[in-house]
Short mmCIF file of C-alpha atoms in Angstrom, two decimals:
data_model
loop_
_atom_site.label_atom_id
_atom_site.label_comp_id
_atom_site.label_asym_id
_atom_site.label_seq_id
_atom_site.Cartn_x
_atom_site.Cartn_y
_atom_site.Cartn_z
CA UNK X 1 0.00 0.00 0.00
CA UNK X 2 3.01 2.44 0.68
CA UNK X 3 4.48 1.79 -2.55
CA UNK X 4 1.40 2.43 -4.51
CA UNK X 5 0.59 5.67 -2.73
CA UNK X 6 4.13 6.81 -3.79
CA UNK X 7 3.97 5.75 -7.14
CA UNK X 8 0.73 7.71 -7.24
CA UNK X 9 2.35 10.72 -5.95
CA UNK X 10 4.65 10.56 -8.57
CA UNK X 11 2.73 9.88 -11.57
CA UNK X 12 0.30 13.31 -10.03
CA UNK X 13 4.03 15.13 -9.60
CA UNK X 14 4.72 14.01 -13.13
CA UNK X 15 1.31 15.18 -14.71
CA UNK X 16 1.79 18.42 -12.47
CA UNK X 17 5.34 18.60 -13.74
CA UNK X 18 4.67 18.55 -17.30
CA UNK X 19 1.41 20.90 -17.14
CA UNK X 20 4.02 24.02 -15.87
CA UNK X 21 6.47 22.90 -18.70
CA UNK X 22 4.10 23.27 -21.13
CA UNK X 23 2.57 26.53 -19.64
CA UNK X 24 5.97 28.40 -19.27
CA UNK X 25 7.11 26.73 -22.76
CA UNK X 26 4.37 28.29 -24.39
CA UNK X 27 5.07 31.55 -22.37
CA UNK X 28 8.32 31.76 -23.52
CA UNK X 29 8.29 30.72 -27.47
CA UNK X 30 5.22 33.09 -27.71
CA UNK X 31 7.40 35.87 -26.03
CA UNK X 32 10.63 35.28 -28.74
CA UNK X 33 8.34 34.55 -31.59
CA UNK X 34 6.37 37.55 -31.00
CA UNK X 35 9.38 39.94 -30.36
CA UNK X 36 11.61 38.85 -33.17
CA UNK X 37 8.26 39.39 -35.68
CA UNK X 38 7.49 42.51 -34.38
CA UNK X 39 10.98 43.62 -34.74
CA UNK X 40 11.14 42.09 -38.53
CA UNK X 41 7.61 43.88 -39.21
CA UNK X 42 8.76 47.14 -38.05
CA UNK X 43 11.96 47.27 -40.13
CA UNK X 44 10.66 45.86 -43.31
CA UNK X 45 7.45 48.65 -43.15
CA UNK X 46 10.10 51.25 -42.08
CA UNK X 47 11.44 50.22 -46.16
CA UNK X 48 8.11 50.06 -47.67
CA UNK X 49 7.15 53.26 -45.91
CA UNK X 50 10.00 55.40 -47.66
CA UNK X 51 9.10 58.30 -49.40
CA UNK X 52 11.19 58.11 -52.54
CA UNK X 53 9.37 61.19 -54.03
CA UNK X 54 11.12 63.89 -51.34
CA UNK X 55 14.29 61.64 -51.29
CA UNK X 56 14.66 62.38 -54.91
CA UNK X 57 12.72 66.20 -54.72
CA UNK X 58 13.73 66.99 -51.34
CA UNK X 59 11.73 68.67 -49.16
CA UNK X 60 11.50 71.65 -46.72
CA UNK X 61 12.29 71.47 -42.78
CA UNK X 62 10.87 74.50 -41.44
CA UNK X 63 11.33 75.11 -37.80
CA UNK X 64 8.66 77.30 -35.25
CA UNK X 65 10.12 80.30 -33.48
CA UNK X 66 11.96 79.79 -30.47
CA UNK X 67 13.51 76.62 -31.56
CA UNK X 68 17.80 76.60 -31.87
CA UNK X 69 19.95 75.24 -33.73
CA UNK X 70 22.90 73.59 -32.07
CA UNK X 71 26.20 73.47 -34.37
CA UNK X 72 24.82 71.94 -37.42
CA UNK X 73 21.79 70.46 -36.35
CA UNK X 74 18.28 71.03 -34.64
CA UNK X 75 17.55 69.81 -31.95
CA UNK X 76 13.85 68.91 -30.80
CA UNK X 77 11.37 67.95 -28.16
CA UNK X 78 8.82 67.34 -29.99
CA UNK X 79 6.88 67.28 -33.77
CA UNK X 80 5.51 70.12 -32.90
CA UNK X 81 8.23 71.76 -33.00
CA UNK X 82 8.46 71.75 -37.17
CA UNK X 83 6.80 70.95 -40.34
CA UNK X 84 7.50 69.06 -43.38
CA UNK X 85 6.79 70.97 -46.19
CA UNK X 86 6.68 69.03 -49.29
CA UNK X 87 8.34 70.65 -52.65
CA UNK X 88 5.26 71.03 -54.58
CA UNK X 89 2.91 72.32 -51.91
CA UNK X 90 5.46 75.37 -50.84
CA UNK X 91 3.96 78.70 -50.54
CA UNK X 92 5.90 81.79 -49.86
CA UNK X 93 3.46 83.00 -47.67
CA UNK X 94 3.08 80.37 -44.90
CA UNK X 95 7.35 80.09 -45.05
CA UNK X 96 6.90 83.50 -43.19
CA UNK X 97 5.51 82.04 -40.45
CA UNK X 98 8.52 80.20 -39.44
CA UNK X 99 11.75 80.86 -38.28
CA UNK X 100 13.69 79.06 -40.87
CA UNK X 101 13.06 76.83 -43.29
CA UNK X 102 15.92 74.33 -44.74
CA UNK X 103 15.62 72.27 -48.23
CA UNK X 104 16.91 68.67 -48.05
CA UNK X 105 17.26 66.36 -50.66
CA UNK X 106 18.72 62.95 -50.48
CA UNK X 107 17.53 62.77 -46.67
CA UNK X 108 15.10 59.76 -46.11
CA UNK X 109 11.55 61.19 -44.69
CA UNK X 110 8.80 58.48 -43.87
CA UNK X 111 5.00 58.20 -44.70
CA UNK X 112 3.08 57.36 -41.91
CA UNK X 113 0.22 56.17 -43.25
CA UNK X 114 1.99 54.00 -45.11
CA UNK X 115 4.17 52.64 -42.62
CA UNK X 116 0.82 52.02 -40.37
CA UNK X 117 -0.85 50.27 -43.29
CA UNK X 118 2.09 47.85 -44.52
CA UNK X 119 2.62 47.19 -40.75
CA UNK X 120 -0.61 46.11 -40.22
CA UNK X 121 -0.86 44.02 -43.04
CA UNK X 122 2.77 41.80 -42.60
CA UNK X 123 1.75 41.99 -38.57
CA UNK X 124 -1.88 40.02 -39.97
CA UNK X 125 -0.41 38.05 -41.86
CA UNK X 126 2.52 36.64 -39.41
CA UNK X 127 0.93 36.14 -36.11
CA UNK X 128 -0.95 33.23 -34.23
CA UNK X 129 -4.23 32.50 -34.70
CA UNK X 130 -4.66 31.02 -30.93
CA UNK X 131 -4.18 34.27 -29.31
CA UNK X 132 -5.69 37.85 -29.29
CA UNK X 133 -3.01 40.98 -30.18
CA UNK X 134 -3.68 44.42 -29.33
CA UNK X 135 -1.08 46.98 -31.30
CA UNK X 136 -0.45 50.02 -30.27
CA UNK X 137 1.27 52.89 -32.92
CA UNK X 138 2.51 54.58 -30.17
CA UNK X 139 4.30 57.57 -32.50
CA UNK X 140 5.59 57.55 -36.25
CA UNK X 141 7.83 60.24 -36.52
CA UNK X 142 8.44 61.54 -40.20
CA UNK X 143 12.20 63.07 -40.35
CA UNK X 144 13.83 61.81 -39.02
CA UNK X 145 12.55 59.01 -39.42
CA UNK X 146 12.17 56.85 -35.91
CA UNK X 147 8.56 54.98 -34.63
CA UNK X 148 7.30 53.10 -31.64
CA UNK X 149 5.16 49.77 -31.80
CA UNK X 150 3.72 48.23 -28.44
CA UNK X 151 2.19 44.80 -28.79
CA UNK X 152 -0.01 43.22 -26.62
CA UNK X 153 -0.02 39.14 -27.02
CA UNK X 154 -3.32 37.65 -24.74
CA UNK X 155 -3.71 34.07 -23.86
CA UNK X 156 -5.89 32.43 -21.70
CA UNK X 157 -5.48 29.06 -20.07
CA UNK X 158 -7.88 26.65 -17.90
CA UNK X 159 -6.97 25.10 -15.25
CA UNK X 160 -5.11 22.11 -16.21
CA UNK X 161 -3.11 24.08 -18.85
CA UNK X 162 -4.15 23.94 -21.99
CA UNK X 163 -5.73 27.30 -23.77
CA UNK X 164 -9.63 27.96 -24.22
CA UNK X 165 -10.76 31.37 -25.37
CA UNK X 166 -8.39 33.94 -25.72
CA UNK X 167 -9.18 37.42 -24.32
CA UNK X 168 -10.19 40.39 -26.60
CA UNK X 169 -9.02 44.10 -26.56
CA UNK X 170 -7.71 46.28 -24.23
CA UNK X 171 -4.25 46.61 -22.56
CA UNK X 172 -2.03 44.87 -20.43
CA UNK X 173 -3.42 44.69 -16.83
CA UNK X 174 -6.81 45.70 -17.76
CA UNK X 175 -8.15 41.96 -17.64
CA UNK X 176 -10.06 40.59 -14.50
CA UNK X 177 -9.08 36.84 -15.43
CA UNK X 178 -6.69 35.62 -13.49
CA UNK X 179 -6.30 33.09 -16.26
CA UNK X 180 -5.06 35.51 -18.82
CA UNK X 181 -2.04 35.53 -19.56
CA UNK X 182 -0.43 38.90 -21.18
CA UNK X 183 2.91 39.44 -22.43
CA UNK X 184 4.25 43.12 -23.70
CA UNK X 185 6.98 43.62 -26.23
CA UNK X 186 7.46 47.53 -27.93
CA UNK X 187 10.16 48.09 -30.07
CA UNK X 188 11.37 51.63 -30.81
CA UNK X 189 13.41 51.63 -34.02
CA UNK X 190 15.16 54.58 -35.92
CA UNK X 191 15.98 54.13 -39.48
CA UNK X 192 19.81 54.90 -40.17
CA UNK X 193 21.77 54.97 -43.84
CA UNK X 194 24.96 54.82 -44.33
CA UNK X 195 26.23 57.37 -46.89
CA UNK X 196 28.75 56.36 -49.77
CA UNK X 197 31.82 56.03 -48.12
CA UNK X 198 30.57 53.89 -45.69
CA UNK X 199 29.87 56.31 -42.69
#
C-alpha cells in the first residue's frame, strides 16, 4: 500500500510537472516569436514606408520660433516643433511664419500612413491564430525618421493548462481573469543609412 501511494504521488508530480512545462514553454516561445516578428515587421514597413518622391525632390524642414539650432543640427522635443513641407505644396506665404526653413534632398523622410498600413498588413499576416493581439502605434515620426510599436499578445489558459478562449481588446493589466495571460513587447526603431563612403 506504501508503494502504490508513492507511485501515485509521482505519476500526479509528473502530470503536475509537465502541465508548468508546457505553460511556461508556451510563455516563452510566444514571447521570442512575438518579439523577433514585431521587430522584422517594423523594419521591413520602415522600407516600404519610404518616401522616394522627397528623397529624390527633397523637401523643406521648417522650424517654429523659439527653436535653436545647435552646431549643425536642430535639436527637438517634440513634432511640434516643425513641419515638413513638401516641394510642390510650398507657398511663400506660410514660409513666413517660421523661423527658418531648410531644403533637403537625399535625406530619407517616412510616410506614416503608409508605414501604419504595410505594418498592419505583414503583422496580420505573421501572427498566431490562438491568441488575441492588441497593437499600439505609439508615434511615427516623419524626419527623421524613428517609430514606436507596443504589442499586446493575450492568452488564456484553464486550469489544467491547456488554452480555451483567448481574451479580446484592451491593454495589459486591464483583464479581470486571473487566467489571462499577457505578455508586452514595444520596439522603438530609428531608421539609419549609411552614406557612400561607408559612414
Amino acid at each position: 500500500m506504501k508503494v502504490a501511494m508513492w507511485a501515485v504521488g509521482i505519476f500526479i508530480a509528473g502530470i503536475f510537472g509537465l502541465v508548468l512545462i508546457n505553460l511556461f514553454g508556451n510563455i516563452t516561445t510566444t514571447n521570442q516569436q512575438d518579439y523577433n516578428l514585431v521587430r522584422n515587421t517594423v523594419e521591413a514597413s520602415m522600407y516600404d514606408a519610404i518616401d522616394r518622391a522627397s528623397y529624390r525632390a527633397g523637401f523643406y524642414l521648417c522650424v517654429n520660433p523659439g527653436v535653436s539650432k545647435v552646431g549643425n543640427q536642430w535639436k527637438f522635443k517634440s513634432t511640434k516643433e516643425y513641419d515638413i513641407i513638401l516641394n510642390h505644396d510650398i507657398n511663400q506665404e506660410k514660409m513666413k511664419d517660421y523661423a527658418e526653413c531648410d531644403f533637403l534632398v537625399g535625406e530619407v523622410k517616412l510616410n506614416a500612413d503608409v508605414f501604419v498600413e504595410s505594418f498592419l498588413r505583414r503583422f496580420a499576416e505573421n501572427v498566431n491564430n490562438s491568441k488575441s493581439y492588441t497593437v499600439t502605434v505609439q508615434e511615427v515620426i516623419e524626419y527623421p525618421p524613428k517609430v514606436s510599436i507596443r504589442i499586446d499578445t493575450f492568452d488564456t489558459f484553464n486550469s489544467v493548462g491547456s488554452t480555451t478562449e483567448t481574451f479580446v481588446g484592451g491593454e495589459c493589466g486591464d483583464s479581470n481573469n486571473s487566467n489571462t495571460i499577457c505578455i508586452r513587447n514595444q520596439v522603438d526603431s530609428i531608421f539609419e543609412e549609411r552614406n557612400s563612403d561607408g559612414k
